[in-house]
């Protein structure tokens, strides 16, 4: 047990050193840390409340969760059929999302994506989820509103971490056949309906992985199509 904690402490120290080096790199060669945007999710509904309310109101019966970790969310979801996918813990299927979608033959009403918070994996999970989403269903994506540059650094260097998930939702917002929003709750919950885009986003950069955080910082309201939960329910 002592060796375990010593190992964890060593990893933490290395991460702190690495994070300092990353910050130095960004200061001289990359993006500047522009401070906090000021997102405040106090008194906002949790993802547990949001999902259960949507499932109940829409009478959804089939739920898929990508990235269950320790079942903090999955165990509290009330739905007739639930499938949870994670390579390490929780859920019902011990495998990567890529492997799951290769073998899966089912369709779902509600899909929650909270796996690896890297743009390249998130957009892959979204595209795979769209193929198995029922026509009246919805996809939700966690961690779409990073409050500062550090919160979205890849790889992960902080406890509270969004990664660059936001880039995947921005890409979806540029597609005419997807109607996308970001619910202002629980670190930002992206919402995707498989229908005509009601507020099509147009940006010059087509390589979404190369989008910079300062672009998000200065344009997040336009990019993310932010909406309160009560208003989101009216979109169903």
Coordinates of C-alpha atoms in Angstrom, one line a residue:
X1 CA 0.0 0.0 0.0
X2 CA 2.9 2.4 0.9
X3 CA 4.5 1.6 -2.5
X4 CA 1.2 2.3 -4.2
X5 CA 0.9 5.8 -2.7
X6 CA 4.6 6.5 -3.4
X7 CA 4.1 5.6 -7.0
X8 CA 1.0 7.8 -7.3
X9 CA 2.9 10.7 -5.6
X10 CA 5.7 10.3 -8.1
X11 CA 3.3 10.4 -11.0
X12 CA 1.7 13.5 -9.6
X13 CA 5.1 15.2 -9.3
X14 CA 6.0 14.3 -12.8
X15 CA 2.7 15.6 -14.1
X16 CA 3.2 18.9 -12.3
X17 CA 6.6 19.3 -13.8
X18 CA 5.3 18.4 -17.3
X19 CA 2.4 20.8 -16.9
X20 CA 4.8 23.6 -16.0
X21 CA 6.9 22.8 -19.2
X22 CA 3.7 22.7 -21.3
X23 CA 2.7 26.1 -19.9
X24 CA 6.2 27.5 -20.7
X25 CA 5.9 26.1 -24.2
X26 CA 2.6 27.7 -24.8
X27 CA 3.8 31.0 -23.4
X28 CA 6.7 31.2 -25.8
X29 CA 5.6 29.2 -28.8
X30 CA 1.9 28.4 -28.6
X31 CA -1.3 29.8 -27.2
X32 CA -1.4 32.2 -24.3
X33 CA -3.5 31.2 -21.3
X34 CA -6.2 33.9 -21.4
X35 CA -7.6 33.1 -18.0
X36 CA -11.0 31.7 -17.1
X37 CA -14.1 32.3 -19.2
X38 CA -16.2 32.2 -16.1
X39 CA -18.5 29.2 -16.7
X40 CA -20.5 28.5 -13.5
X41 CA -22.5 25.3 -13.2
X42 CA -23.7 25.8 -9.7
X43 CA -27.4 25.4 -9.4
X44 CA -27.5 23.8 -12.8
X45 CA -29.0 20.3 -13.4
X46 CA -26.6 17.4 -13.3
X47 CA -26.1 15.0 -16.2
X48 CA -28.0 12.4 -14.2
X49 CA -31.0 14.6 -13.8
X50 CA -30.8 15.7 -17.5
X51 CA -30.6 12.2 -18.9
X52 CA -33.3 10.7 -16.7
X53 CA -35.7 13.6 -17.5
X54 CA -35.1 13.3 -21.2
X55 CA -35.5 9.5 -21.1
X56 CA -38.8 9.7 -19.1
X57 CA -40.3 12.6 -21.2
X58 CA -39.5 10.9 -24.5
X59 CA -40.3 7.5 -23.3
X60 CA -36.9 6.2 -24.5
X61 CA -36.3 2.5 -23.8
X62 CA -32.7 1.9 -25.0
X63 CA -29.7 3.7 -23.6
X64 CA -26.0 3.5 -24.5
X65 CA -23.2 5.0 -22.5
X66 CA -19.7 5.3 -23.9
X67 CA -17.2 5.7 -21.0
X68 CA -18.8 4.4 -17.8
X69 CA -15.7 4.6 -15.5
X70 CA -17.0 3.7 -12.1
X71 CA -20.7 3.8 -13.0
X72 CA -21.3 7.2 -11.3
X73 CA -23.8 8.0 -14.1
X74 CA -24.6 4.6 -15.6
X75 CA -25.9 3.1 -12.3
X76 CA -28.3 6.0 -11.8
X77 CA -29.9 6.0 -15.3
X78 CA -33.5 4.7 -15.3
X79 CA -34.2 3.0 -18.6
X80 CA -35.6 -0.3 -19.7
X81 CA -32.4 -1.4 -21.5
X82 CA -28.9 -0.1 -20.7
X83 CA -25.6 -0.8 -22.3
X84 CA -22.4 0.7 -20.9
X85 CA -19.0 0.5 -22.7
X86 CA -15.6 1.0 -21.0
X87 CA -12.3 -0.7 -21.5
X88 CA -11.4 -0.5 -17.8
X89 CA -14.4 -0.5 -15.5
X90 CA -18.2 -0.1 -15.1
X91 CA -21.0 -0.7 -17.6
X92 CA -21.8 -4.0 -19.2
X93 CA -19.2 -4.3 -22.0
X94 CA -15.4 -4.4 -21.2
X95 CA -14.0 -3.1 -24.5
X96 CA -13.2 0.1 -26.4
X97 CA -15.9 2.0 -28.1
X98 CA -14.3 1.2 -31.5
X99 CA -14.6 -2.5 -30.8
X100 CA -18.1 -2.2 -29.5
X101 CA -19.4 -0.3 -32.6
X102 CA -17.7 -2.9 -34.9
X103 CA -19.7 -5.7 -33.3
X104 CA -22.9 -4.0 -32.3
X105 CA -26.1 -4.7 -34.2
X106 CA -28.6 -2.8 -31.9
X107 CA -30.0 0.7 -32.2
X108 CA -30.5 3.2 -29.4
X109 CA -32.8 6.1 -28.4
X110 CA -30.3 7.9 -26.2
X111 CA -26.5 7.8 -26.4
X112 CA -24.2 9.5 -23.9
X113 CA -20.6 9.9 -24.9
X114 CA -18.0 10.4 -22.1
X115 CA -15.0 8.4 -23.2
X116 CA -11.6 9.6 -24.1
X117 CA -11.7 13.4 -24.3
X118 CA -9.6 13.8 -27.4
X119 CA -11.2 15.3 -30.4
X120 CA -10.2 12.5 -32.8
X121 CA -11.8 9.9 -30.6
X122 CA -14.9 11.9 -29.7
X123 CA -15.7 12.7 -33.4
X124 CA -15.3 9.0 -34.2
X125 CA -17.6 8.0 -31.3
X126 CA -20.2 10.6 -32.6
X127 CA -20.1 9.3 -36.1
X128 CA -20.4 5.7 -35.0
X129 CA -23.3 6.7 -32.6
X130 CA -25.2 8.4 -35.4
X131 CA -25.2 5.1 -37.4
X132 CA -27.1 3.3 -34.5
X133 CA -29.3 6.2 -33.3
X134 CA -33.0 5.8 -33.8
X135 CA -34.7 8.5 -35.9
X136 CA -36.3 10.3 -32.8
X137 CA -33.2 9.7 -30.6
X138 CA -30.5 12.0 -29.2
X139 CA -26.8 12.0 -28.6
X140 CA -25.3 13.8 -25.7
X141 CA -21.6 14.5 -25.1
X142 CA -20.1 15.5 -21.8
X143 CA -17.4 18.2 -21.2
X144 CA -18.0 20.6 -24.0
X145 CA -17.3 23.8 -22.1
X146 CA -13.6 24.0 -20.9
X147 CA -13.2 27.1 -18.7
X148 CA -9.6 27.7 -19.6
X149 CA -6.7 26.6 -21.7
X150 CA -5.4 24.1 -19.0
X151 CA -8.8 22.4 -18.8
X152 CA -8.6 21.5 -22.5
X153 CA -4.9 20.5 -22.8
X154 CA -4.3 17.1 -24.4
X155 CA -3.0 14.9 -22.8
X156 CA -4.7 15.3 -19.5
X157 CA -2.7 17.2 -16.8
X158 CA -5.4 18.3 -14.3
X159 CA -8.1 16.7 -12.2
X160 CA -10.9 18.7 -13.8
X161 CA -10.4 18.1 -17.4
X162 CA -12.6 18.6 -20.5
X163 CA -10.0 17.9 -23.2
X164 CA -10.8 19.2 -26.7
X165 CA -14.2 17.7 -26.9
X166 CA -15.6 21.1 -28.0
X167 CA -13.9 20.7 -31.4
X168 CA -16.1 17.7 -32.2
X169 CA -19.3 19.5 -31.5
X170 CA -18.1 22.5 -33.5
X171 CA -17.6 20.1 -36.5
X172 CA -21.1 18.7 -36.0
X173 CA -22.5 22.2 -36.0
X174 CA -21.2 22.8 -39.5
X175 CA -23.2 19.8 -40.9
X176 CA -26.6 20.6 -42.5
X177 CA -28.2 17.3 -41.3
X178 CA -27.3 17.6 -37.6
X179 CA -29.1 20.0 -35.2
X180 CA -26.7 20.7 -32.3
X181 CA -26.7 22.6 -29.0
X182 CA -24.7 22.8 -25.8
X183 CA -26.7 22.6 -22.6
X184 CA -25.3 25.0 -20.1
X185 CA -24.9 22.4 -17.3
X186 CA -22.4 20.0 -15.8
X187 CA -19.3 21.2 -17.7
X188 CA -21.2 21.6 -20.9
X189 CA -23.4 18.8 -22.4
X190 CA -23.4 18.7 -26.2
X191 CA -26.7 17.7 -27.8
X192 CA -27.1 16.3 -31.3
X193 CA -30.4 15.6 -33.1
X194 CA -30.3 13.7 -36.4
X195 CA -32.4 16.3 -38.4
X196 CA -32.0 19.5 -40.4
X197 CA -29.6 22.0 -38.7
X198 CA -31.6 25.0 -37.4
X199 CA -28.6 27.2 -36.9
X200 CA -25.8 26.2 -39.3
X201 CA -22.3 27.2 -38.3
X202 CA -19.9 28.4 -40.9
X203 CA -16.2 28.8 -40.1
X204 CA -13.1 29.0 -42.3
X205 CA -11.0 26.3 -40.6
X206 CA -12.0 22.9 -42.0
X207 CA -9.4 20.9 -40.1
X208 CA -11.2 21.0 -36.7
X209 CA -8.4 19.3 -34.8
X210 CA -6.3 22.4 -35.5
X211 CA -8.8 24.8 -33.9
X212 CA -7.1 26.8 -31.1
X213 CA -8.4 27.4 -27.7
X214 CA -8.2 31.2 -28.0
X215 CA -10.7 30.8 -31.0
X216 CA -13.0 29.1 -28.6
X217 CA -12.4 31.6 -25.8
X218 CA -13.4 34.5 -28.1
X219 CA -16.3 32.8 -29.9
X220 CA -17.7 30.1 -27.6
X221 CA -21.2 31.5 -27.6
X222 CA -21.5 31.4 -31.4
X223 CA -19.5 28.1 -31.8
X224 CA -21.4 26.1 -29.1
X225 CA -25.0 27.3 -29.6
X226 CA -25.4 27.4 -25.8
X227 CA -28.9 26.8 -24.3
X228 CA -30.4 26.3 -20.9
X229 CA -31.9 22.9 -20.0
X230 CA -35.5 24.1 -19.9
X231 CA -35.1 25.6 -23.4
X232 CA -33.4 22.4 -24.6
X233 CA -36.5 20.3 -23.6
X234 CA -38.5 22.4 -26.1
X235 CA -36.3 21.2 -28.9
X236 CA -37.5 17.6 -28.7

